[in-house]
Amino acid sequence: MVSSTTIVENGKSSPPRKPCAAGIGAGNYRLVGWDMDTTGKKVIDEICQIAGYTPSSSYSQYVMPYKDLNPPAMKRHNMKVVTIGKFRVLKDNKTNKVLKSKSEVSALAEFLTWLESIRGDATDGIILVYHEPRKIIPAMLLESLKKYNLLERFKEIVKGFANGFNIAEVKCASTIHAFTLRTLSRTLLNQETQLDNARDRAYLALQIVQHLSSLEVTKGNEANGSGDSDSAMNKTVEFIREFIQPVEMEEQEYAELKVVFERQNSLKPIFEFFFRINRRERQHASPLRRLLAEAGIEYTQLQEAWSNGKKEGLENLIKEKLTTIEEKKVEDLLFVLESHFDPDKKPQLRISGDRTEIKTQNSKIIDDKENNNNKCDSSTESPDTTTSSSPPKIKSEPSENSTIIAEE
């Protein structure tokens, strides 16, 4: 679940994220590095590997999903689902060997048993440390646990989650400009590690926060001790405590985001044309749909605004709900909304040879083969894939939003 991200977006440096406002109280906790591989990057996707790491113990288990991994996930995790005779199995793409797997419910129950076994004298519970620019896997884990009635057992063991990406983004803002596991591993740990396995990423997630903690302690001329010693563990917990999100807060955030996701689905008729074209255009349209959904704007409101005032009605609604939106994004949204509501501006896609045209009654925009050659520029973090030629861009630039949990 690792993707390439920097603090530079749209040519500008975006400020580092602030630590979680709530955090947790002081206590006796044990830190566990954790990660999962999944069939895609939506909350409805399935787990295909779950892993945990402490300096004294580790856990890793492949999980047999009901559906296939999508193409980006196959490339990212170097595994695929194949059918051998009457059976579906997971195979390693590099070695072509069958990976020993279990059902999701068995793997989750076994993972909880392992967490209980390593908890030791951490009376206040375990903190799962992961590393992800787009915070998705905590919600995926909670959803899976809930499905098998394992959530209450999980909450008795685990106190909260800590995202190492957010920690590094704040603590290293003045020295490092990219906070991926690959970059941090190379910069802080002087390691070149394969990241296609959840076990390796779970290890690195914990190692990085421990290393950052030791650097902080070193500034105070103290010795940090071994990574699994009680004193070292306590210092690291204190170092990241303000970033730890309690499980209950993750649940609340997930419930709120599900409402946002439902709004996004209601807006699908407006954006589906651009989503159909290709991956690149989809990445331009998705942030625009997110803006509307997060502002509480639903399809019926847009319909009413169009009926009452056409383009001006839409513009007034957007500016009323999105008070800080840039003028450029207003133009982008109006272009998409007019393309949907105005019969005279309904876009039509025509592919001719090595170029793609989007035509409306009032305009014709052509994207040539040169732009098509760049259609794979975007990073592998997006699960969206199509094979169409690249059309003209919507005017908006792609943006990151770490809290959105799913994209249609």
XYZ file of C-alpha atoms in Angstrom:
408
model
C 0.000 0.000 0.000
C 2.891 2.328 -0.639
C 2.926 4.968 -3.304
C 5.184 7.791 -4.357
C 4.257 11.145 -2.834
C 6.028 14.399 -2.099
C 4.937 17.554 -0.381
C 5.071 19.299 -3.739
C 1.695 19.450 -5.429
C 0.708 21.460 -8.488
C 4.131 23.032 -8.449
C 3.712 24.355 -4.911
C 4.921 23.095 -1.571
C 1.997 21.987 0.559
C 2.360 22.333 4.340
C 2.995 19.160 6.345
C -0.003 17.574 7.983
C -0.595 18.333 11.610
C -0.603 15.504 14.112
C -3.901 13.976 15.163
C -5.780 16.476 17.325
C -6.799 13.836 19.851
C -3.837 11.489 20.250
C -3.947 9.189 23.253
C -3.081 9.525 26.899
C 0.157 8.333 28.435
C 0.198 4.614 29.166
C 1.893 1.273 28.788
C 1.709 0.389 25.083
C 3.490 -1.926 22.681
C 4.255 -0.784 19.131
C 3.726 -3.237 16.256
C 4.650 -2.556 12.635
C 1.724 -3.538 10.424
C 0.703 -3.559 6.775
C -1.648 -5.287 4.351
C -1.732 -6.078 0.655
C -5.168 -5.853 -0.934
C -6.869 -6.572 -4.253
C -7.310 -2.836 -4.846
C -7.455 0.498 -3.045
C -11.131 0.719 -2.223
C -12.550 -0.146 1.164
C -14.691 -2.814 -0.500
C -11.554 -4.588 -1.746
C -10.202 -7.693 -0.050
C -7.078 -8.520 1.919
C -4.557 -10.764 0.173
C -1.737 -10.497 2.750
C -1.586 -9.265 6.334
C 1.661 -8.835 8.260
C 2.924 -7.600 11.613
C 6.408 -7.031 13.030
C 8.150 -6.446 16.347
C 11.906 -6.846 16.921
C 11.219 -10.086 18.785
C 8.403 -11.585 16.683
C 6.709 -11.300 13.306
C 3.583 -12.503 11.551
C 2.783 -12.857 7.844
C -0.069 -14.648 6.133
C -1.335 -14.651 2.551
C -5.107 -14.548 2.154
C -7.101 -16.068 -0.709
C -9.499 -13.372 -1.980
C -12.820 -14.086 -3.675
C -12.019 -11.766 -6.573
C -8.879 -11.176 -8.607
C -6.355 -8.453 -7.887
C -6.733 -5.481 -10.197
C -3.783 -4.859 -12.586
C -2.063 -2.137 -10.493
C -2.349 -4.331 -7.383
C -0.836 -7.301 -9.241
C 2.114 -5.146 -10.261
C 2.446 -3.526 -6.843
C 2.347 -6.773 -4.841
C 3.898 -9.116 -7.421
C 1.118 -11.660 -7.041
C -1.919 -12.819 -8.956
C -4.865 -15.189 -8.684
C -4.807 -18.139 -11.096
C -7.040 -21.163 -11.585
C -5.425 -24.592 -11.464
C -7.976 -27.232 -12.319
C -10.961 -26.491 -10.130
C -9.044 -24.413 -7.616
C -8.062 -20.746 -7.430
C -4.652 -20.032 -5.906
C -2.319 -17.106 -5.300
C 0.918 -17.144 -7.261
C 4.096 -15.100 -6.941
C 4.661 -13.212 -10.206
C 8.451 -13.414 -9.885
C 8.910 -17.082 -8.996
C 5.584 -18.399 -10.354
C 5.277 -20.422 -7.143
C 1.956 -20.992 -5.406
C 1.665 -18.944 -2.197
C 0.243 -20.779 0.779
C -2.900 -18.908 1.744
C -5.816 -19.028 4.162
C -9.314 -17.633 4.184
C -9.694 -14.030 5.307
C -11.519 -14.958 8.507
C -8.852 -17.530 9.452
C -6.005 -15.118 8.767
C -7.642 -12.319 10.777
C -8.365 -14.603 13.747
C -4.778 -15.871 13.632
C -3.476 -12.292 13.449
C -5.451 -11.368 16.571
C -4.084 -14.415 18.371
C -0.557 -13.335 17.463
C -1.230 -9.802 18.721
C -2.469 -11.230 22.022
C 0.670 -13.358 22.330
C 3.068 -10.417 21.859
C 1.158 -7.919 23.962
C 3.059 -9.003 27.047
C 2.777 -6.541 29.915
C 1.490 -3.694 27.696
C -1.587 -3.248 29.863
C -2.975 -0.348 27.826
C -2.833 -2.184 24.517
C -1.067 -2.310 21.172
C -0.471 0.525 18.708
C -0.364 -0.561 15.049
C 2.219 1.489 13.155
C 1.779 1.620 9.378
C 2.976 3.899 6.580
C 0.560 5.142 3.948
C 0.079 8.498 2.168
C -3.596 7.790 1.507
C -5.016 6.452 4.750
C -7.021 3.439 3.611
C -5.923 0.218 5.284
C -7.165 1.009 8.827
C -10.698 1.353 7.451
C -10.265 -1.805 5.367
C -9.100 -3.758 8.404
C -11.970 -2.511 10.581
C -14.486 -3.313 7.866
C -13.135 -6.862 7.507
C -13.085 -7.436 11.275
C -16.650 -6.191 11.553
C -17.744 -8.569 8.802
C -16.569 -11.578 10.826
C -17.641 -10.281 14.264
C -14.004 -9.875 15.328
C -14.034 -6.132 15.890
C -14.741 -6.211 19.631
C -11.934 -8.699 20.193
C -9.624 -6.471 18.170
C -10.554 -3.403 20.242
C -9.670 -5.265 23.444
C -6.133 -5.727 22.117
C -5.409 -2.677 19.950
C -5.648 0.879 21.265
C -5.039 2.759 18.046
C -3.171 3.351 14.785
C -0.164 5.545 13.991
C 0.625 6.533 10.403
C 4.392 6.814 9.938
C 3.886 8.925 6.821
C 2.274 11.689 8.886
C 4.972 11.413 11.553
C 7.804 11.703 9.026
C 6.024 14.522 7.199
C 5.967 16.624 10.370
C 9.238 15.589 11.976
C 11.327 15.687 8.781
C 9.660 18.609 7.019
C 12.839 20.702 7.011
C 15.214 17.987 5.816
C 13.294 15.589 3.535
C 10.841 16.361 0.761
C 9.480 12.893 0.047
C 8.090 10.628 2.732
C 7.599 7.281 1.025
C 8.960 4.155 2.669
C 11.467 3.778 -0.143
C 12.884 7.284 0.307
C 12.902 7.166 4.105
C 14.469 3.712 4.122
C 17.233 4.923 1.850
C 17.738 8.246 3.608
C 17.347 7.305 7.265
C 18.248 3.609 7.397
C 20.610 3.407 4.424
C 18.663 0.386 3.164
C 17.380 -0.594 -0.264
C 14.389 -2.816 0.476
C 11.820 -4.480 -1.761
C 8.400 -3.049 -0.961
C 6.121 -5.484 -2.773
C 5.580 -7.564 0.363
C 3.480 -6.475 3.348
C 5.947 -8.175 5.712
C 8.816 -5.933 4.547
C 6.723 -2.779 4.791
C 5.526 -3.676 8.293
C 9.183 -4.020 9.316
C 10.152 -0.678 7.767
C 7.146 1.166 9.205
C 8.251 0.351 12.747
C 11.963 0.797 12.058
C 11.465 4.296 10.699
C 9.452 5.620 13.658
C 11.955 4.043 16.047
C 14.816 5.648 14.142
C 13.133 9.066 14.180
C 12.542 8.646 17.893
C 16.191 7.759 18.491
C 17.291 10.853 16.557
C 15.092 12.986 18.787
C 16.535 11.360 21.892
C 20.083 11.784 20.603
C 19.493 15.534 20.411
C 18.970 15.383 24.161
C 22.252 13.446 24.606
C 20.500 10.322 25.850
C 20.985 6.725 24.834
C 17.951 5.093 23.294
C 18.832 1.469 23.890
C 17.649 -1.491 21.866
C 14.516 -1.144 19.742
C 12.481 -3.611 21.820
C 13.658 -2.609 25.304
C 11.056 -1.155 27.646
C 12.794 2.216 27.838
C 13.193 2.463 24.055
C 9.572 1.438 23.514
C 8.344 4.025 26.006
C 10.415 6.779 24.389
C 9.105 5.899 20.928
C 5.505 5.784 22.167
C 5.914 9.201 23.751
C 7.525 10.489 20.555
C 4.538 9.461 18.380
C 1.733 9.685 20.950
C 0.221 12.862 19.494
C -0.086 11.113 16.111
C -1.888 8.011 17.382
C -5.518 7.756 16.307
C -7.656 5.697 18.718
C -9.642 2.859 17.159
C -12.904 4.572 18.114
C -11.856 7.708 16.245
C -10.974 5.630 13.182
C -14.461 4.130 13.327
C -16.063 7.556 13.578
C -13.964 8.918 10.729
C -14.813 5.924 8.589
C -18.552 6.380 9.246
C -18.311 10.033 8.204
C -16.341 9.182 5.104
C -18.889 6.572 4.084
C -21.412 9.402 3.915
C -19.015 11.331 1.675
C -18.583 8.238 -0.473
C -22.358 7.918 -0.852
C -22.462 11.511 -2.067
C -19.692 10.720 -4.523
C -21.788 7.873 -5.882
C -24.756 10.210 -6.293
C -22.511 12.438 -8.436
C -21.396 9.561 -10.657
C -23.774 10.425 -13.550
C -22.029 13.794 -13.875
C -18.480 12.435 -13.996
C -18.926 9.014 -15.569
C -18.160 10.291 -19.075
C -14.743 11.542 -17.983
C -14.119 8.404 -15.902
C -14.799 6.252 -18.965
C -12.245 7.954 -21.165
C -8.984 6.873 -19.591
C -6.972 6.752 -16.411
C -5.465 10.186 -16.858
C -8.737 11.991 -17.329
C -10.183 10.055 -14.424
C -7.429 11.396 -12.187
C -8.366 14.928 -13.226
C -12.081 14.399 -12.582
C -11.858 12.521 -9.259
C -10.590 15.484 -7.172
C -13.390 17.647 -8.570
C -16.005 15.111 -7.528
C -14.348 14.883 -4.098
C -14.595 18.658 -3.682
C -18.343 18.548 -4.253
C -18.900 15.514 -2.006
C -16.842 16.864 0.891
C -18.704 20.175 0.682
C -21.989 18.303 1.155
C -23.229 18.962 -2.388
C -25.503 16.235 -3.753
C -26.810 15.598 -7.240
C -30.308 16.907 -6.436
C -28.870 20.246 -5.291
C -26.995 20.631 -8.550
C -30.132 19.763 -10.512
C -32.103 22.401 -8.635
C -29.373 25.016 -9.105
C -29.320 24.331 -12.843
C -33.112 24.519 -13.102
C -33.207 27.842 -11.252
C -30.254 29.655 -12.758
C -28.421 27.499 -15.316
C -24.674 28.187 -15.223
C -25.049 31.131 -12.838
C -27.071 28.983 -10.438
C -24.352 26.322 -10.413
C -21.656 28.937 -9.866
C -23.534 30.475 -6.939
C -24.009 27.059 -5.311
C -20.331 26.158 -5.710
C -19.113 29.467 -4.282
C -21.593 29.278 -1.418
C -20.546 25.764 -0.367
C -16.864 26.008 -1.286
C -15.937 29.385 0.114
C -12.177 28.977 -0.300
C -12.171 27.339 -3.719
C -9.815 28.742 -6.341
C -11.334 30.457 -9.383
C -9.617 27.933 -11.633
C -11.355 25.030 -9.910
C -14.695 26.829 -10.196
C -14.124 26.974 -13.955
C -13.198 23.282 -14.030
C -16.327 22.285 -12.119
C -18.573 24.460 -14.277
C -17.117 22.882 -17.409
C -17.944 19.382 -16.140
C -21.378 20.326 -14.789
C -22.414 22.152 -17.950
C -21.273 19.167 -19.997
C -23.762 17.080 -18.020
C -26.777 19.364 -17.626
C -26.760 21.350 -20.885
C -28.083 19.253 -23.818
C -26.265 21.561 -26.230
C -22.943 20.881 -24.526
C -23.171 17.129 -24.045
C -19.637 15.917 -24.848
C -19.056 13.189 -27.375
C -15.919 11.093 -27.648
C -14.518 10.168 -31.044
C -11.322 8.176 -31.511
C -9.634 8.569 -34.872
C -6.327 6.885 -35.573
C -3.822 7.960 -32.931
C -5.840 10.837 -31.511
C -8.922 11.370 -29.409
C -11.482 14.151 -29.788
C -13.984 15.505 -27.288
C -16.576 17.563 -29.106
C -19.392 19.790 -27.898
C -21.605 22.067 -29.952
C -19.454 25.067 -29.090
C -15.992 23.560 -28.961
C -13.695 20.886 -30.290
C -10.560 19.891 -28.422
C -8.041 17.453 -29.846
C -5.345 15.577 -27.987
C -2.659 14.164 -30.274
C -0.373 11.160 -30.102
C 2.304 13.102 -28.217
C 0.004 13.433 -25.218
C -1.043 9.797 -25.531
C 2.568 8.760 -25.070
C 2.487 10.366 -21.617
C -0.665 8.654 -20.385
C 1.250 6.490 -17.900
C 2.921 9.408 -16.105
C 0.817 9.056 -12.982
C 1.986 6.919 -10.077
C 0.879 3.363 -9.412
C -1.066 4.330 -6.332
C -4.245 4.819 -8.360
C -6.260 1.675 -9.052
C -7.847 3.142 -12.169
C -6.873 1.596 -15.481
C -8.261 1.846 -18.994
C -6.883 1.343 -22.463
C -8.352 4.343 -24.257
C -6.182 7.013 -25.832
C -5.610 10.067 -23.706
C -8.161 12.875 -24.225
C -7.721 16.560 -23.509
C -7.239 17.388 -19.886
C -9.893 18.919 -17.728
C -8.325 22.115 -16.534
C -7.804 20.890 -12.993
C -4.610 19.374 -11.696
C -4.589 16.135 -9.698
C -4.473 16.564 -5.938
C -3.900 14.295 -2.981
C -6.420 13.782 -0.204
C -5.249 11.356 2.413
C -8.616 11.060 4.114
C -10.677 9.906 1.175
C -11.004 6.180 1.551
C -12.329 5.118 -1.811
C -12.682 6.282 -5.363
C -15.209 4.931 -7.810
